[in-house]
Amino acid sequence: MTDNRMYFANDEDAALQAAYAAARDTFKFFWRELSWEYRRIVPGLEMAAVKLPFATDASAIDAPSHEHMWISDVQFDGEQVSGSLLNDPEWIAGLTAGDAVSAPITDLEDWMYVVDGQVYGGHTIAAMRRTMSQDERAEHDAAWGLDFGEPGVVRLVPAPVPERKSGLFGKMFGSKPAQVAATEQAPSEREHPMSENMGAKFDEGLRDQPDMVHFRDDAGWTLLQRDALAGNYQPVSLLLKHGADASLRTPSGKTALDLARQMQWPRIVQLLEGDH
């Protein structure tokens, strides 16, 4: 991953501050995608990272107050974002690429992941690209080797795959666009494709291994809590169907409903409220 140090921005810039806020508001889509990436046998993302600020050394000459670094191997527990530094910092002597770092979710400045060369997220990058000339944007995008889309536009999730007609009428009239309801749904209302496609297998797995419904991982979390945090409606629904206890709390004291409310997953909130 190529970093973007060739373009600097003032931390006090209103557009950049708005980008930080937008990144925090939409981080849930990044985490939903990663929740499925970590379940895949074959990785589907070309990269996934978040940007966090780190205080620079007081003795560093001409250093800004904070250095903004991209982090990979991201984990999230509802409070802290953690991972590994992707690059060596310029103004922090105690950190090097690959070091494990963490910060409160309230410090998050950006997130992005890449599918088929297309960038999703990248709010701060979008803010900087908007101020560049066409030639500067071309140079920037070539340095990254990625498709960032139109200036000022931030993709959150891949567009739904259009449904196609089949049979005689399909041959006569060709393919049809995606259903209006699917294309007009807000990303937080739309189920992740893997969640839709793996429903039957997930249901079968819970029937065959009922202990998984109540299992707590090494961090003390249940599957219900993990999927509620990530916004995976179908797994949450199936776990409840198989008897998952929605009243259980994470080590920090949060229920699955608390986590869904925190991340603003309306369908899961409604589902868990109905289970009480």
GROMACS .gro file of C-alpha atoms in nm:
model
  276
    1MET     CA    1   0.000   0.000   0.000
    2THR     CA    2   0.141   0.337  -0.102
    3ASP     CA    3   0.085   0.611   0.152
    4ASN     CA    4  -0.025   0.963   0.065
    5ARG     CA    5   0.245   1.173   0.227
    6MET     CA    6   0.303   1.365  -0.096
    7TYR     CA    7  -0.018   1.556  -0.014
    8PHE     CA    8  -0.051   1.725   0.325
    9ALA     CA    9  -0.357   1.886   0.477
   10ASN     CA   10  -0.408   2.115   0.773
   11ASP     CA   11  -0.566   1.929   1.066
   12GLU     CA   12  -0.779   2.236   1.135
   13ASP     CA   13  -0.916   2.243   0.781
   14ALA     CA   14  -1.296   2.228   0.797
   15ALA     CA   15  -1.321   1.983   0.507
   16LEU     CA   16  -1.076   1.747   0.671
   17GLN     CA   17  -1.257   1.765   1.004
   18ALA     CA   18  -1.582   1.686   0.820
   19ALA     CA   19  -1.408   1.388   0.658
   20TYR     CA   20  -1.302   1.257   1.000
   21ALA     CA   21  -1.661   1.282   1.123
   22ALA     CA   22  -1.797   1.111   0.810
   23ALA     CA   23  -1.546   0.829   0.851
   24ARG     CA   24  -1.657   0.766   1.209
   25ASP     CA   25  -2.024   0.783   1.110
   26THR     CA   26  -1.976   0.521   0.836
   27PHE     CA   27  -1.713   0.298   0.999
   28LYS     CA   28  -1.980   0.035   1.056
   29PHE     CA   29  -1.977  -0.051   0.685
   30PHE     CA   30  -1.603  -0.113   0.700
   31TRP     CA   31  -1.643  -0.336   1.003
   32ARG     CA   32  -1.931  -0.530   0.846
   33GLU     CA   33  -1.713  -0.600   0.543
   34LEU     CA   34  -1.422  -0.710   0.759
   35SER     CA   35  -1.648  -0.938   0.963
   36TRP     CA   36  -1.707  -1.137   0.645
   37GLU     CA   37  -1.350  -1.106   0.520
   38TYR     CA   38  -1.231  -1.280   0.837
   39ARG     CA   39  -1.473  -1.566   0.762
   40ARG     CA   40  -1.351  -1.616   0.407
   41ILE     CA   41  -1.115  -1.901   0.323
   42VAL     CA   42  -0.989  -1.707   0.020
   43PRO     CA   43  -0.949  -1.333   0.089
   44GLY     CA   44  -1.185  -1.110  -0.108
   45LEU     CA   45  -1.034  -0.771  -0.023
   46GLU     CA   46  -0.717  -0.643  -0.184
   47MET     CA   47  -0.655  -0.423   0.118
   48ALA     CA   48  -0.834  -0.293   0.425
   49ALA     CA   49  -0.706  -0.027   0.663
   50VAL     CA   50  -0.802   0.253   0.898
   51LYS     CA   51  -0.625   0.582   0.970
   52LEU     CA   52  -0.544   0.688   1.326
   53PRO     CA   53  -0.358   0.989   1.472
   54PHE     CA   54  -0.045   0.948   1.685
   55ALA     CA   55   0.118   1.219   1.893
   56THR     CA   56   0.463   1.307   1.760
   57ASP     CA   57   0.782   1.336   1.963
   58ALA     CA   58   0.814   1.669   2.143
   59SER     CA   59   1.176   1.694   2.030
   60ALA     CA   60   1.102   1.634   1.661
   61ILE     CA   61   1.195   1.942   1.455
   62ASP     CA   62   0.915   2.096   1.245
   63ALA     CA   63   0.686   1.806   1.332
   64PRO     CA   64   0.307   1.844   1.337
   65SER     CA   65   0.130   1.767   1.664
   66HIS     CA   66   0.011   1.432   1.529
   67GLU     CA   67   0.115   1.194   1.255
   68HIS     CA   68  -0.169   1.024   1.070
   69MET     CA   69  -0.097   0.659   0.996
   70TRP     CA   70  -0.276   0.377   0.816
   71ILE     CA   71  -0.334   0.056   1.015
   72SER     CA   72  -0.395  -0.294   0.874
   73ASP     CA   73  -0.507  -0.625   1.033
   74VAL     CA   74  -0.785  -0.424   1.195
   75GLN     CA   75  -0.979  -0.547   1.496
   76PHE     CA   76  -1.264  -0.372   1.675
   77ASP     CA   77  -1.430  -0.449   2.009
   78GLY     CA   78  -1.690  -0.173   2.010
   79GLU     CA   79  -1.456   0.065   2.191
   80GLN     CA   80  -1.099   0.025   2.065
   81VAL     CA   81  -0.967  -0.006   1.711
   82SER     CA   82  -0.641  -0.200   1.687
   83GLY     CA   83  -0.406  -0.329   1.421
   84SER     CA   84  -0.057  -0.304   1.273
   85LEU     CA   85   0.118   0.005   1.137
   86LEU     CA   86   0.156  -0.008   0.762
   87ASN     CA   87   0.443   0.242   0.737
   88ASP     CA   88   0.730   0.380   0.941
   89PRO     CA   89   0.639   0.714   1.098
   90GLU     CA   90   0.854   1.018   1.026
   91TRP     CA   91   0.823   1.195   1.362
   92ILE     CA   92   0.773   0.915   1.618
   93ALA     CA   93   1.089   0.738   1.725
   94GLY     CA   94   0.920   0.461   1.921
   95LEU     CA   95   0.712   0.316   1.638
   96THR     CA   96   0.795   0.120   1.323
   97ALA     CA   97   0.595  -0.050   1.050
   98GLY     CA   98   0.433  -0.368   1.177
   99ASP     CA   99   0.401  -0.252   1.537
  100ALA     CA  100   0.074  -0.331   1.714
  101VAL     CA  101  -0.122  -0.014   1.795
  102SER     CA  102  -0.468   0.077   1.919
  103ALA     CA  103  -0.684   0.383   1.979
  104PRO     CA  104  -1.040   0.463   2.087
  105ILE     CA  105  -1.295   0.452   1.805
  106THR     CA  106  -1.352   0.823   1.870
  107ASP     CA  107  -0.998   0.886   1.737
  108LEU     CA  108  -1.065   0.716   1.403
  109GLU     CA  109  -0.995   0.947   1.108
  110ASP     CA  110  -1.063   0.728   0.806
  111TRP     CA  111  -1.121   0.379   0.674
  112MET     CA  112  -1.097   0.216   0.335
  113TYR     CA  113  -1.108  -0.120   0.167
  114VAL     CA  114  -1.050  -0.225  -0.192
  115VAL     CA  115  -1.244  -0.469  -0.410
  116ASP     CA  116  -1.142  -0.524  -0.772
  117GLY     CA  117  -0.928  -0.213  -0.763
  118GLN     CA  118  -1.215   0.009  -0.646
  119VAL     CA  119  -1.184   0.202  -0.322
  120TYR     CA  120  -1.462   0.212  -0.064
  121GLY     CA  121  -1.433   0.470   0.211
  122GLY     CA  122  -1.129   0.695   0.198
  123HIS     CA  123  -1.306   1.006   0.327
  124THR     CA  124  -0.988   1.204   0.395
  125ILE     CA  125  -0.848   1.103   0.058
  126ALA     CA  126  -1.167   1.224  -0.109
  127ALA     CA  127  -1.134   1.556   0.074
  128MET     CA  128  -0.779   1.600  -0.053
  129ARG     CA  129  -0.855   1.483  -0.408
  130ARG     CA  130  -1.135   1.740  -0.427
  131THR     CA  131  -0.879   2.020  -0.391
  132MET     CA  132  -0.638   1.880  -0.650
  133SER     CA  133  -0.616   1.969  -1.016
  134GLN     CA  134  -0.695   1.699  -1.268
  135ASP     CA  135  -0.324   1.634  -1.322
  136GLU     CA  136  -0.259   1.614  -0.947
  137ARG     CA  137  -0.543   1.366  -0.904
  138ALA     CA  138  -0.406   1.154  -1.186
  139GLU     CA  139  -0.060   1.156  -1.024
  140HIS     CA  140  -0.208   1.073  -0.683
  141ASP     CA  141  -0.426   0.790  -0.815
  142ALA     CA  142  -0.138   0.646  -1.017
  143ALA     CA  143   0.079   0.643  -0.703
  144TRP     CA  144  -0.186   0.439  -0.521
  145GLY     CA  145  -0.274   0.231  -0.828
  146LEU     CA  146  -0.642   0.237  -0.734
  147ASP     CA  147  -0.976   0.366  -0.863
  148PHE     CA  148  -1.101   0.632  -0.621
  149GLY     CA  149  -1.402   0.726  -0.835
  150GLU     CA  150  -1.531   1.073  -0.907
  151PRO     CA  151  -1.388   1.364  -0.703
  152GLY     CA  152  -1.594   1.432  -0.393
  153VAL     CA  153  -1.778   1.098  -0.406
  154VAL     CA  154  -1.715   0.834  -0.138
  155ARG     CA  155  -1.834   0.479  -0.205
  156LEU     CA  156  -1.950   0.303   0.111
  157VAL     CA  157  -2.040  -0.047  -0.012
  158PRO     CA  158  -2.041  -0.220  -0.351
  159ALA     CA  159  -2.362  -0.172  -0.546
  160PRO     CA  160  -2.608  -0.465  -0.545
  161VAL     CA  161  -2.566  -0.708  -0.832
  162PRO     CA  162  -2.864  -0.662  -1.068
  163GLU     CA  163  -3.107  -0.952  -1.095
  164ARG     CA  164  -3.147  -1.097  -1.441
  165LYS     CA  165  -3.445  -1.245  -1.619
  166SER     CA  166  -3.430  -1.610  -1.711
  167GLY     CA  167  -3.620  -1.844  -1.936
  168LEU     CA  168  -3.822  -1.742  -2.243
  169PHE     CA  169  -3.899  -1.385  -2.130
  170GLY     CA  170  -3.538  -1.334  -2.032
  171LYS     CA  171  -3.428  -1.432  -2.381
  172MET     CA  172  -3.691  -1.205  -2.536
  173PHE     CA  173  -3.633  -0.896  -2.325
  174GLY     CA  174  -3.281  -0.945  -2.190
  175SER     CA  175  -3.163  -0.861  -1.842
  176LYS     CA  176  -3.351  -0.626  -1.613
  177PRO     CA  177  -3.208  -0.372  -1.372
  178ALA     CA  178  -3.191  -0.441  -1.001
  179GLN     CA  179  -3.522  -0.407  -0.822
  180VAL     CA  180  -3.600  -0.052  -0.718
  181ALA     CA  181  -3.631  -0.152  -0.353
  182ALA     CA  182  -3.281  -0.301  -0.355
  183THR     CA  183  -3.111  -0.005  -0.522
  184GLU     CA  184  -3.289   0.254  -0.310
  185GLN     CA  185  -3.225   0.081   0.022
  186ALA     CA  186  -2.984   0.257   0.253
  187PRO     CA  187  -2.659   0.058   0.297
  188SER     CA  188  -2.743  -0.005   0.664
  189GLU     CA  189  -3.076  -0.160   0.561
  190ARG     CA  190  -2.924  -0.381   0.292
  191GLU     CA  191  -2.790  -0.720   0.393
  192HIS     CA  192  -2.435  -0.812   0.303
  193PRO     CA  193  -2.433  -1.055   0.006
  194MET     CA  194  -2.242  -1.319   0.202
  195SER     CA  195  -2.497  -1.297   0.482
  196GLU     CA  196  -2.774  -1.367   0.231
  197ASN     CA  197  -2.588  -1.644   0.050
  198MET     CA  198  -2.467  -1.832   0.358
  199GLY     CA  199  -2.794  -1.837   0.551
  200ALA     CA  200  -2.878  -2.200   0.486
  201LYS     CA  201  -2.526  -2.320   0.562
  202PHE     CA  202  -2.510  -2.110   0.880
  203ASP     CA  203  -2.845  -2.252   0.993
  204GLU     CA  204  -2.724  -2.605   0.927
  205GLY     CA  205  -2.401  -2.538   1.113
  206LEU     CA  206  -2.589  -2.423   1.423
  207ARG     CA  207  -2.808  -2.733   1.412
  208ASP     CA  208  -2.503  -2.960   1.382
  209GLN     CA  209  -2.299  -2.775   1.646
  210PRO     CA  210  -2.549  -2.630   1.895
  211ASP     CA  211  -2.268  -2.544   2.139
  212MET     CA  212  -2.164  -2.264   1.902
  213VAL     CA  213  -2.484  -2.078   1.988
  214HIS     CA  214  -2.359  -2.025   2.345
  215PHE     CA  215  -1.983  -2.033   2.284
  216ARG     CA  216  -1.770  -1.743   2.406
  217ASP     CA  217  -1.445  -1.673   2.221
  218ASP     CA  218  -1.109  -1.593   2.382
  219ALA     CA  219  -1.217  -1.229   2.423
  220GLY     CA  220  -1.537  -1.331   2.604
  221TRP     CA  221  -1.774  -1.252   2.315
  222THR     CA  222  -2.057  -1.463   2.177
  223LEU     CA  223  -2.140  -1.502   1.808
  224LEU     CA  224  -2.460  -1.307   1.866
  225GLN     CA  225  -2.263  -1.013   2.003
  226ARG     CA  226  -2.009  -1.026   1.719
  227ASP     CA  227  -2.274  -1.030   1.448
  228ALA     CA  228  -2.485  -0.763   1.617
  229LEU     CA  229  -2.181  -0.534   1.626
  230ALA     CA  230  -2.105  -0.607   1.260
  231GLY     CA  231  -2.461  -0.558   1.139
  232ASN     CA  232  -2.522  -0.910   1.008
  233TYR     CA  233  -2.898  -0.949   1.028
  234GLN     CA  234  -2.941  -1.307   0.909
  235PRO     CA  235  -2.681  -1.460   1.146
  236VAL     CA  236  -2.836  -1.267   1.437
  237SER     CA  237  -3.181  -1.393   1.339
  238LEU     CA  238  -3.063  -1.753   1.310
  239LEU     CA  239  -2.871  -1.741   1.638
  240LEU     CA  240  -3.186  -1.620   1.815
  241LYS     CA  241  -3.384  -1.895   1.644
  242HIS     CA  242  -3.141  -2.152   1.787
  243GLY     CA  243  -3.166  -2.013   2.139
  244ALA     CA  244  -2.886  -1.757   2.170
  245ASP     CA  245  -2.912  -1.558   2.492
  246ALA     CA  246  -2.946  -1.190   2.400
  247SER     CA  247  -2.910  -1.084   2.764
  248LEU     CA  248  -2.544  -1.193   2.787
  249ARG     CA  249  -2.294  -0.910   2.810
  250THR     CA  250  -1.947  -0.852   2.667
  251PRO     CA  251  -1.656  -0.805   2.911
  252SER     CA  252  -1.725  -0.430   2.891
  253GLY     CA  253  -2.089  -0.487   2.990
  254LYS     CA  254  -2.273  -0.451   2.658
  255THR     CA  255  -2.552  -0.673   2.529
  256ALA     CA  256  -2.607  -0.752   2.161
  257LEU     CA  257  -2.881  -0.490   2.158
  258ASP     CA  258  -2.646  -0.230   2.307
  259LEU     CA  259  -2.395  -0.304   2.033
  260ALA     CA  260  -2.653  -0.284   1.753
  261ARG     CA  261  -2.780   0.047   1.889
  262GLN     CA  262  -2.426   0.183   1.919
  263MET     CA  263  -2.351   0.097   1.556
  264GLN     CA  264  -2.696   0.209   1.439
  265TRP     CA  265  -2.812  -0.110   1.268
  266PRO     CA  266  -3.190  -0.041   1.269
  267ARG     CA  267  -3.309  -0.381   1.149
  268ILE     CA  268  -3.102  -0.565   1.409
  269VAL     CA  269  -3.212  -0.325   1.683
  270GLN     CA  270  -3.575  -0.397   1.592
  271LEU     CA  271  -3.509  -0.771   1.585
  272LEU     CA  272  -3.337  -0.775   1.925
  273GLU     CA  273  -3.595  -0.545   2.083
  274GLY     CA  274  -3.860  -0.793   1.976
  275ASP     CA  275  -3.667  -1.074   2.142
  276HIS     CA  276  -3.691  -0.910   2.486
   0.00000   0.00000   0.00000
